[in-house]
Coordinates of C-alpha atoms and ligand atoms in Angstrom, one line a residue:
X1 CA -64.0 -171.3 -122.1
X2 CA -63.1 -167.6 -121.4
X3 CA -63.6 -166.1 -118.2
X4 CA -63.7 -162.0 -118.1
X5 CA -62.1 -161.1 -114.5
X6 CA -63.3 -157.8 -113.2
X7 CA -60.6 -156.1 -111.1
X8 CA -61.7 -153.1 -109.5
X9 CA -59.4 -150.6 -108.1
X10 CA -59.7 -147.7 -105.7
X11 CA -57.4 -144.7 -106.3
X12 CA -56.5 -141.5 -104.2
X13 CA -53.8 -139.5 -104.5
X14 CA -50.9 -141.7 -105.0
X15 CA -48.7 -140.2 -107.6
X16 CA -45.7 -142.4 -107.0
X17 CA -47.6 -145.6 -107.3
X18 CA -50.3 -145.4 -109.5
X19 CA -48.5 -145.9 -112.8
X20 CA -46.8 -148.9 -111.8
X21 CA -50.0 -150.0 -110.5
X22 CA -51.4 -149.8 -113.6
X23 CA -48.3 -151.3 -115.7
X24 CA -49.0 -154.2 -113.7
X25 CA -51.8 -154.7 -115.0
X26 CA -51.0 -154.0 -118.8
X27 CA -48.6 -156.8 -118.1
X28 CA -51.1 -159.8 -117.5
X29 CA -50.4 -162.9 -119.4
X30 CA -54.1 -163.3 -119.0
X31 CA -55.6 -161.0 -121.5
X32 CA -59.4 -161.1 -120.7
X33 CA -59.8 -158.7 -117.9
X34 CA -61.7 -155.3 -117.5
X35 CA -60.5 -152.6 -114.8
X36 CA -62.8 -150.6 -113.2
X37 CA -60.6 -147.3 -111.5
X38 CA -62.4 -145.9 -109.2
X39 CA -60.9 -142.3 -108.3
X40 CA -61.6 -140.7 -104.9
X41 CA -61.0 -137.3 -106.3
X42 CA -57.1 -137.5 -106.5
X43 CA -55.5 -133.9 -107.4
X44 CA -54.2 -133.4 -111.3
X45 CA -50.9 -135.0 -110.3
X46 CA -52.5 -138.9 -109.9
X47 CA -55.0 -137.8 -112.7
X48 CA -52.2 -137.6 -115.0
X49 CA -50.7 -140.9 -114.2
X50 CA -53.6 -142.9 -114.9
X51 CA -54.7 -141.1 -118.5
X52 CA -52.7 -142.8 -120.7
X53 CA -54.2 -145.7 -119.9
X54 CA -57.2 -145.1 -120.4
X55 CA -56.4 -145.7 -124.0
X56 CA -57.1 -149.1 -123.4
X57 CA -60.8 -150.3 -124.0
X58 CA -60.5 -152.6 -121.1
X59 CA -60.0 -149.7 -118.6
X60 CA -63.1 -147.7 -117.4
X61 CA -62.5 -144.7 -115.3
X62 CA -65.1 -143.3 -112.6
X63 CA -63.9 -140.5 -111.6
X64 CA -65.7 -139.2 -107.6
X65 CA -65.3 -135.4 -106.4
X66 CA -65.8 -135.8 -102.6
X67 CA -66.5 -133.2 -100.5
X68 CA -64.0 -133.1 -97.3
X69 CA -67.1 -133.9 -95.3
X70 CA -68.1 -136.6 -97.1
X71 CA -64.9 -138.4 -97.3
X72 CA -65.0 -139.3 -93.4
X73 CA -68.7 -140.5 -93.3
X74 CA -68.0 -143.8 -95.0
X75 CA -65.1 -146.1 -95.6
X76 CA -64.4 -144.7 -99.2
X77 CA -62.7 -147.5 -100.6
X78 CA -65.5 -149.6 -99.2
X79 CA -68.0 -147.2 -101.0
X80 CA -66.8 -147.4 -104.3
X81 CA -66.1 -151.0 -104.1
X82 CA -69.9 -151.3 -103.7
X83 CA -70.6 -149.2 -106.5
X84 CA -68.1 -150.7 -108.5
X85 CA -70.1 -154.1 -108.4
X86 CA -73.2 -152.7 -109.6
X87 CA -71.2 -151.9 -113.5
X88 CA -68.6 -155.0 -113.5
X89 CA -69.8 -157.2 -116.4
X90 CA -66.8 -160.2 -115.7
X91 CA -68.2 -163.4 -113.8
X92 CA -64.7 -163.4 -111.7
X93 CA -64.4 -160.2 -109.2
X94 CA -60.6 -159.4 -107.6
X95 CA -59.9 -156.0 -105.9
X96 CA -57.0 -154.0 -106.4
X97 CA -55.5 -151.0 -104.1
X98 CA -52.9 -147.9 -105.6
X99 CA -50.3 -148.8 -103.3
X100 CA -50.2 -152.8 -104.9
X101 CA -48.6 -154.4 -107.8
X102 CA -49.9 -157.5 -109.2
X103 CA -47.2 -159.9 -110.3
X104 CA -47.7 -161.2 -114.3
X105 CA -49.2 -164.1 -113.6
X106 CA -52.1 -162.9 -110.8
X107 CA -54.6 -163.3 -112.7
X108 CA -53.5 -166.2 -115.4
X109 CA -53.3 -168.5 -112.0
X110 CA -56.1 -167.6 -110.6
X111 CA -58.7 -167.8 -113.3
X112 CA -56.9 -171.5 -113.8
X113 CA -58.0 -172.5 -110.5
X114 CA -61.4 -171.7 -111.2
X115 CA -61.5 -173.3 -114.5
X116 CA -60.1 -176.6 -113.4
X117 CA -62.2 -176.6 -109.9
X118 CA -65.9 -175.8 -110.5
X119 CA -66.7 -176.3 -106.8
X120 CA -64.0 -173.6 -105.6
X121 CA -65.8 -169.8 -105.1
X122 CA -63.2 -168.2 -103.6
X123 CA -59.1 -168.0 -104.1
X124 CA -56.5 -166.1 -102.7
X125 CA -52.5 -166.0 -103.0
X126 CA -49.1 -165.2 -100.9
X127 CA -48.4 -161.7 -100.7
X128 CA -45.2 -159.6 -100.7
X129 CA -45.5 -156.5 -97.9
X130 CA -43.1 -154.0 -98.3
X131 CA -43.0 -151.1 -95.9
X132 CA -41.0 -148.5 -97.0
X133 CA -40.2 -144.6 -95.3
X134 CA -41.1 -141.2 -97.0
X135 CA -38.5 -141.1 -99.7
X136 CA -39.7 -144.5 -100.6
X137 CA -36.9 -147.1 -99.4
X138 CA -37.9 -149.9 -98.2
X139 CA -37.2 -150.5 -94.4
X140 CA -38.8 -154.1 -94.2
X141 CA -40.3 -156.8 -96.3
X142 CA -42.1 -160.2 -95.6
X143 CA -44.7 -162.6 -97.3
X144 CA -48.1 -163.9 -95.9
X145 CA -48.7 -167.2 -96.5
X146 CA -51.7 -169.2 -98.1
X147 CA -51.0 -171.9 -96.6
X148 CA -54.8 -173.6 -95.7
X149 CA -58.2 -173.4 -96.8
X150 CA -59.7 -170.9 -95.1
X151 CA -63.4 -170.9 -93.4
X152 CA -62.6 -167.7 -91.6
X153 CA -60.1 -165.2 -93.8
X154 CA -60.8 -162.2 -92.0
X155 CA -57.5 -160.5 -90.6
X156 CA -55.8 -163.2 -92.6
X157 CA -56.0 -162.2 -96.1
X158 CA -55.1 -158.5 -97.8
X159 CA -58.0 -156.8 -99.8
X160 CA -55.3 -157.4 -103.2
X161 CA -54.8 -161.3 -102.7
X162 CA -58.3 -162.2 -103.7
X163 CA -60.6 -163.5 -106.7
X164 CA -63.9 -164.6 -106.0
X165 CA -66.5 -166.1 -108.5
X166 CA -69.6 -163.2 -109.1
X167 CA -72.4 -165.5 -108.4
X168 CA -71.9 -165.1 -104.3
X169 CA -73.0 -161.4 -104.6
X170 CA -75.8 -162.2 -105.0
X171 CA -76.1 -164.1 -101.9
X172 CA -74.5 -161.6 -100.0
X173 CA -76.7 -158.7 -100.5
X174 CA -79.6 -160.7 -99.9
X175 CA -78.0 -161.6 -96.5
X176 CA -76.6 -158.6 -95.9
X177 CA -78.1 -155.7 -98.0
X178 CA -75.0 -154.4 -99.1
X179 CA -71.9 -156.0 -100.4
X180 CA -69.6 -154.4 -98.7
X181 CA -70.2 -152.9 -94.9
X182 CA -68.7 -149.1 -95.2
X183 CA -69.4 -147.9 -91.5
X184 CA -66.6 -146.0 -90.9
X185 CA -65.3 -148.1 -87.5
X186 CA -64.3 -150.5 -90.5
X187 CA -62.0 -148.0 -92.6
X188 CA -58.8 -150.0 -91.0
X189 CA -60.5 -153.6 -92.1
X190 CA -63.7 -153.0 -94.1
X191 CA -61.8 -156.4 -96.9
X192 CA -61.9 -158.3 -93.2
X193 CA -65.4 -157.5 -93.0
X194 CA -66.4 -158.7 -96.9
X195 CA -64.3 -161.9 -96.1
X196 CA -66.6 -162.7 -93.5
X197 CA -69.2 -162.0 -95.3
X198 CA -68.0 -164.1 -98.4
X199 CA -66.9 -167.3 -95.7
X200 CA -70.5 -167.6 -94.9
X201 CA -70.9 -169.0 -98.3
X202 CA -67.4 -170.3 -99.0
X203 CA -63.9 -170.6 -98.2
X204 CA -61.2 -169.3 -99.1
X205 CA -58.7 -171.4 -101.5
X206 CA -54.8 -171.3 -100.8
X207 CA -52.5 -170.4 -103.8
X208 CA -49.2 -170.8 -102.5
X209 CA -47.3 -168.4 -105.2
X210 CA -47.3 -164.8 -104.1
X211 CA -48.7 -163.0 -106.6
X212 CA -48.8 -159.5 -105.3
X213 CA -46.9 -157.0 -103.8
X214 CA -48.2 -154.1 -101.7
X215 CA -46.6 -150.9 -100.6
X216 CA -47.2 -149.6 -96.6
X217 CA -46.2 -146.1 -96.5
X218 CA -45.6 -143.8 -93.5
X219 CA -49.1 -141.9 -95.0
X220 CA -51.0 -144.5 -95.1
X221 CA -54.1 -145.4 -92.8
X222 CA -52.3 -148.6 -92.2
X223 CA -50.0 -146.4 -89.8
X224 CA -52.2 -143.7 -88.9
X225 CA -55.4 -146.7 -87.6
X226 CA -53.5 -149.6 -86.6
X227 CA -53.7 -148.3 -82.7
X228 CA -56.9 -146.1 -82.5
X229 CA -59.9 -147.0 -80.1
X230 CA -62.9 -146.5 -81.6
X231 CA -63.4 -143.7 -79.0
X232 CA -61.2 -141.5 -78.5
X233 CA -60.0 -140.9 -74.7
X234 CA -61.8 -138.2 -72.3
X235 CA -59.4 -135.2 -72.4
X236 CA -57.6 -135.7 -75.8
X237 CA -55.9 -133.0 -77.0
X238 CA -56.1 -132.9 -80.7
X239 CA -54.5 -130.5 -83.2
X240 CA -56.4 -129.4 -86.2
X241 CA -55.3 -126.6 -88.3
X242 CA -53.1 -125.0 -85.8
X243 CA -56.3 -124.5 -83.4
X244 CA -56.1 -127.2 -80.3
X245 CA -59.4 -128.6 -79.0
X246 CA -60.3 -131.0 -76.1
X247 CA -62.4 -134.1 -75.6
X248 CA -64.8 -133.6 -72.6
X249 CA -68.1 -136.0 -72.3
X250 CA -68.0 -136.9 -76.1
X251 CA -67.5 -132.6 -76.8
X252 CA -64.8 -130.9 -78.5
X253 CA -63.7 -127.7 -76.5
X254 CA -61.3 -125.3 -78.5
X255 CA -58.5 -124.6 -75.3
X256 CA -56.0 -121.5 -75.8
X257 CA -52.6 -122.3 -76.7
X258 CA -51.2 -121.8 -73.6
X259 CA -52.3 -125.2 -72.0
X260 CA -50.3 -127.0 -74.4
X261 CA -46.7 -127.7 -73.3
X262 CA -44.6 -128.5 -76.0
X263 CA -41.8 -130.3 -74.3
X264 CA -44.6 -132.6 -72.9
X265 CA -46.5 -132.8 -76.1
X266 CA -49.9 -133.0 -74.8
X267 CA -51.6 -132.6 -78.3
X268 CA -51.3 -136.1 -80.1
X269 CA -52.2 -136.5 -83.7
X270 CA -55.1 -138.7 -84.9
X271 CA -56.9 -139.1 -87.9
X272 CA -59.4 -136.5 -88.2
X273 CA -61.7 -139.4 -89.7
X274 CA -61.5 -140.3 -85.4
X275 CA -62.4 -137.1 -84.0
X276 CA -65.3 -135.9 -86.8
X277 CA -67.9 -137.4 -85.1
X278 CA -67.6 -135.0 -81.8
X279 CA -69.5 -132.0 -82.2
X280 CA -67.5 -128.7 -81.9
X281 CA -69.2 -126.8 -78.5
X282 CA -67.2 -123.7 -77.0
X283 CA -64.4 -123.1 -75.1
X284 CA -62.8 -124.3 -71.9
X285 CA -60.9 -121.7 -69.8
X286 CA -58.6 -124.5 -68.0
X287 CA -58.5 -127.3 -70.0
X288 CA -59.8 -130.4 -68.0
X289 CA -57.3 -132.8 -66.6
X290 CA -54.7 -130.4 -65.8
X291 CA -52.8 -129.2 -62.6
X292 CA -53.0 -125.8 -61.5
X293 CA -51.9 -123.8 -58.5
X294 CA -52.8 -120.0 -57.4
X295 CA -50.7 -119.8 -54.6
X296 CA -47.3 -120.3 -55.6
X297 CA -47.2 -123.9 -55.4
X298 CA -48.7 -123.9 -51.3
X299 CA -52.1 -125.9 -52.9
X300 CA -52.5 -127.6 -56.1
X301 CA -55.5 -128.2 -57.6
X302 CA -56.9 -130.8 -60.6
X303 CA -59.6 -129.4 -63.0
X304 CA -61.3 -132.5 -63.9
X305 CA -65.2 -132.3 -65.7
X306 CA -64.7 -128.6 -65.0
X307 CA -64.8 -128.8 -61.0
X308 CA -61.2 -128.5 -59.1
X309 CA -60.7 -131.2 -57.4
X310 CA -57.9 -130.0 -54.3
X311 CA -54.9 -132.5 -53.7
X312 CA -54.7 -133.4 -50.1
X313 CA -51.0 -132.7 -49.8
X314 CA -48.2 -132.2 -52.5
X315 CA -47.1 -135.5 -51.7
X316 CA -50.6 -136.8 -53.5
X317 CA -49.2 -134.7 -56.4
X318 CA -46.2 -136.9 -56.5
X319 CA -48.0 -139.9 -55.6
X320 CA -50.4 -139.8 -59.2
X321 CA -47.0 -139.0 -61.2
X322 CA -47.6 -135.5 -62.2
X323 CA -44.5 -133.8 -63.1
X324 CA -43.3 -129.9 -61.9
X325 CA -43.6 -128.8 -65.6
X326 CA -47.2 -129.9 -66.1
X327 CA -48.1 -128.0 -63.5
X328 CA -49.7 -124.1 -64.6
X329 CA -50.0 -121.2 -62.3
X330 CA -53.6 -119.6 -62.7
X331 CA -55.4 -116.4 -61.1
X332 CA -57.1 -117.2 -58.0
X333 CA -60.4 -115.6 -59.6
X334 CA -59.7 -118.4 -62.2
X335 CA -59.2 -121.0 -60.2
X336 CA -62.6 -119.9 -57.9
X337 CA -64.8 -119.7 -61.1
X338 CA -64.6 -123.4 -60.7
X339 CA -67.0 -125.5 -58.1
X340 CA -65.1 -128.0 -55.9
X341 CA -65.4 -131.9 -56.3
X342 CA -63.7 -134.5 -54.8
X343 CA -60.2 -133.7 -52.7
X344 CA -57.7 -135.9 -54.4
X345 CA -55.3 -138.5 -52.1
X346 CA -53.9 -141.2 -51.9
X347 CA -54.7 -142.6 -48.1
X348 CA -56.6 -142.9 -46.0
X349 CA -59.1 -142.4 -48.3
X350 CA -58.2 -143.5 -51.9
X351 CA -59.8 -140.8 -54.0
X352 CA -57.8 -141.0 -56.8
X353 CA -57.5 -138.1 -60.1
X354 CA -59.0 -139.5 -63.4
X355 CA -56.9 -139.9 -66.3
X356 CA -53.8 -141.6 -64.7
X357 CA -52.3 -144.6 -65.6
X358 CA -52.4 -147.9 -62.8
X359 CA -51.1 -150.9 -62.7
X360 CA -53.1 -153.9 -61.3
X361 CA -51.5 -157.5 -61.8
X362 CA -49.9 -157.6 -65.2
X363 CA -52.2 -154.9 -66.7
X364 CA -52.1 -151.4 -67.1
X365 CA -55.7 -149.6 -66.5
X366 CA -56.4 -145.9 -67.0
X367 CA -59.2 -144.8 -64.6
X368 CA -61.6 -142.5 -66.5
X369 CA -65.1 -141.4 -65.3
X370 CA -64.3 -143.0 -62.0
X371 CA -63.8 -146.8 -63.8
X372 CA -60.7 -148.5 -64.2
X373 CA -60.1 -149.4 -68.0
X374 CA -57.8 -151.7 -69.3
X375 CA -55.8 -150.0 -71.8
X376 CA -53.4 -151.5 -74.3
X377 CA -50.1 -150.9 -74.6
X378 CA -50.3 -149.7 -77.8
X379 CA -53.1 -147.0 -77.3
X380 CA -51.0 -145.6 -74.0
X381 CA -47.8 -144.9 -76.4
X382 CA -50.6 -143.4 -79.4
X383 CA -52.1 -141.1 -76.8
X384 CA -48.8 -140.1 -75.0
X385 CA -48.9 -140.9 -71.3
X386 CA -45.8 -140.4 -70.2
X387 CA -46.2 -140.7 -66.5
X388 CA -45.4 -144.5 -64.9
X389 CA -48.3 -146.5 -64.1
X390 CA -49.1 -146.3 -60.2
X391 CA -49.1 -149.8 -58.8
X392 CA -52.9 -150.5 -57.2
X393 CA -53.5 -152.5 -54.0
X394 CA -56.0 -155.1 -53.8
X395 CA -58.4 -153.0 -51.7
X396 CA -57.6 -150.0 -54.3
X397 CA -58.3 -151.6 -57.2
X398 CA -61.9 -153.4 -55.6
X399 CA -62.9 -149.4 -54.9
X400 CA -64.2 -149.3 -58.8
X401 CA -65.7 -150.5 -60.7
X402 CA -64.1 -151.4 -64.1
X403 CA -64.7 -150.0 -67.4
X404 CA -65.0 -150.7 -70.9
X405 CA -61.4 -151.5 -72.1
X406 CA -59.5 -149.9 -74.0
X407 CA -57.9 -151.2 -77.7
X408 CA -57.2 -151.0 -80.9
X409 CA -60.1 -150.7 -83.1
X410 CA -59.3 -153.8 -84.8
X411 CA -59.4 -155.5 -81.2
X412 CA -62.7 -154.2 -80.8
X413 CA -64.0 -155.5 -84.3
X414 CA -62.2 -159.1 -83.6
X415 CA -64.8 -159.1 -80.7
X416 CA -67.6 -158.4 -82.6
X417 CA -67.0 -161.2 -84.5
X418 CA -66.4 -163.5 -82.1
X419 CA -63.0 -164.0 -83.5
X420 CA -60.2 -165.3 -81.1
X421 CA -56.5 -163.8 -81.0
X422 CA -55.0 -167.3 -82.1
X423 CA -56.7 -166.9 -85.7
X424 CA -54.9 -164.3 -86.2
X425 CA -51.5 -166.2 -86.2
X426 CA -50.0 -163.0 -85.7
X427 CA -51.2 -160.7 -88.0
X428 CA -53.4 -157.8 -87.4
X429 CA -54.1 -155.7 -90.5
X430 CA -55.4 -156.8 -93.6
X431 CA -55.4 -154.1 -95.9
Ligands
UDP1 N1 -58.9 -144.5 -100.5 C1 -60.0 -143.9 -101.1 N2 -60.4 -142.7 -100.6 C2 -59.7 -142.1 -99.5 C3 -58.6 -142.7 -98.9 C4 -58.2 -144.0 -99.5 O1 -60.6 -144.4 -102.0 O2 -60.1 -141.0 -99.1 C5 -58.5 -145.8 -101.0 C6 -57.0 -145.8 -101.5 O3 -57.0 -145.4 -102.8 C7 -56.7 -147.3 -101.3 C8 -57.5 -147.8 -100.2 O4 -58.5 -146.8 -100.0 O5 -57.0 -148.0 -102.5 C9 -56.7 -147.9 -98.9 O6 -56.0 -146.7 -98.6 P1 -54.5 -146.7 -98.1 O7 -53.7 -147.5 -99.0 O8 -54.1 -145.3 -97.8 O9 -54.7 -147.4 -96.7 P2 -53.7 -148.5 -96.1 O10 -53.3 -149.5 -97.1 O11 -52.5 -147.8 -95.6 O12 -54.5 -149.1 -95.0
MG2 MG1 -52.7 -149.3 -98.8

């Protein structure tokens, strides 16, 4: 009996991969396989890579021009996955990305399983990860395991490791009206999303040999995601081509120049993918969240939701951690363009600034919009606080109420599921 596998891959601009991606798969002891390569609009240099082998009958190429807008609405890969599975014409699907080799034998020890074991839908295999730096050397290697059969694979098994029979599409899309979920709060995960989708009709079946290998580069999402809220913190400062804008009430605000101080690197880096869904309003004159003085240093004042708040003394200054060289000095007609709000101190009145790290039993909160949120430690180090957490009193921390917390997007998505931590076994990405 032959069985036609479908491998789909995505592709975007990954020169130093594709080729060998695509050797790979010229190198299958299994013969009866079609590949579907489904381009994102990769510049000449990946186009060139993948012609030659087009020669092959077997391999289909759909080429996508995206514009810049569009590539941030969806999760791409996700999006041409989905339209990938409307032309496949194999009965066994498997999903392959640019940055991951199959080994020779992928798919000849996969489609076995399926032949010998009718009842089994879904398999999946070991997998090599390699992370390597920018010129491509690997800095550190390890294998996940299939160990178990698997009634929840999400988080546990990479988008590549997969072959799943065709006829549970169909079951999907009637569940789900899509086959795979492209929101863009999935681009980190969307293959953890599918597995669930795929467990509610099947397990996953363990094939102990590792049968792929798959590259992490210091471009890579991987890196770029693996920390991001899905929001991005009140008062952000985000660089995007050379012009610096600020998060304020779920606004950007382009802020001069001036406001950022290099040595403290205020601006931080996120994927544009993060911030494209804040609409671009006008300017701020005094960035919120920043210390300013008109007097020489006599009275310091915080600009928080455009109001300045005073400090009480300049020993509430050193109190909340604010550092001599984040403080700016400003006109006085600057400074009295702004309303007052709320003096700032620390006793006897605890009226705290917004936007400052505390510590309350073993966790670290950041208070923003007058709530404390628990914040992990991850997204502190991605959104540079520098300043040490202030240790909170019992009576401090019952002032407030506390907020939404703060994690990784993945964090947020093992909630939705109702997933627990210990499924995990230690593993947080899956792509
Ligand atoms: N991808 C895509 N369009 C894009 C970005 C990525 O189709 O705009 C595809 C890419 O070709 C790859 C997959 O999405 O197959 C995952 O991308 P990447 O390897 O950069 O993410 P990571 O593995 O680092 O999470
Ligand atoms: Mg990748």
């Amino acid at each position: 009996m032959i069985m036609k596998v479908s491998v789909i891959l995505t592709s975007y601009n990954k020169p130093d991969f594709i080729d060998r991606v695509l050797k790979s798969m010229m190198e299958q002891t299994y013969q009866q396989w079609e590949l579907l390569i489904m381009d994102d609009g990769s510049e000449p240099e990946t186009m060139k890579k993948i012609e030659p082998f087009l020669a092959d009958e077997r391999i289909q190429l759909y080429p996508h021009s995206v514009p810049p807008a569009k590539r941030l609405v969806t999760v791409r890969y996700a999006t041409l996955i989905n339209e990938a599975l409307t032309r496949i014409t194999g009965e066994l699907i498997c999903y392959l990305t640019d940055d991951t080799l199959y080994h020779n034998d992928r798919l000849q020890k996969m489609v076995d399983v399926f032949r010998s074991k009718p009842y089994i839908d879904i398999v999946y295999s070991s997998q090599r990860v390699v992370h390597v730096d920018k010129h491509l050397v690997e800095t550190m290697t390890f294998v996940r395991e299939a160990e178990q059969i698997l009634e929840h694979a999400s988080f546990q098994v990479d988008h590549c490791s997969v072959m799943h029979r065709r006829r549970l599409l169909p079951f999907v899309y009637e569940k789900f009206e899509q086959y795979w979920d492209d929101e863009p709060k999935h681009w980190h995960h969307a293959d953890a999303v599918f597995w669930m989708r795929l467990n509610q009709f099947a397990a996953f079946y363990p094939l102990k040999d590792v049968l792929d290998t798959t590259y992490k580069t210091p471009s890579s999402f991987h890196h770029m995601f693996s920390s991001m809220p899905y929001d991005v913190i009140d008062g952000t400062v985000i660089e995007k081509e050379g012009a610096y804008f600020q998060l304020a009430r779920e606004k950007l605000y382009s802020i001069n120049r001036r406001w950022i101080n290099e040595k403290h690197g205020r601006a931080i880096r996120v994927p544009l993918l993060c911030v494209m869904k804040y609409e671009v309003k006008g300017a701020l004159p005094v960035p919120n969240y920043t210390v300013v003085t008109a007097d020489n240093g006599r009275t310091f004042y915080y600009i928080e939701d455009q109001k300045k708040r005073r400090f009480y003394s300049k020993r509430d200054v050193q109190y909340f951690q604010f550092h001599q060289k984040e403080i700016y000095r400003i006109s006085d007609d600057l400074l009295q363009a702004f309303d007052d709000g709320k003096i700032i101190q620390a006793s006897p009145e605890f009226s705290p600034p917004n936007r400052r790290l505390f510590k309350w039993k073993q966790d670290i909160y950041l208070f923003v919009h007058h709530t404390f949120c628990r914040i992990a430690l991850e997204v502190v180090k991605l959104f540079a606080f520098y300043h040490q957490p202030i240790k909170l009193y019992p009576a401090q921390f019952a002032l407030f109420q506390e907020g939404k917390p703060i994690v990784p997007l993945y964090m947020e998505s093992l909630h939705e599921f109702n997933m627990s931590l210990y499924q995990l076994s230690g593993r947080k990405h899956s792509l």
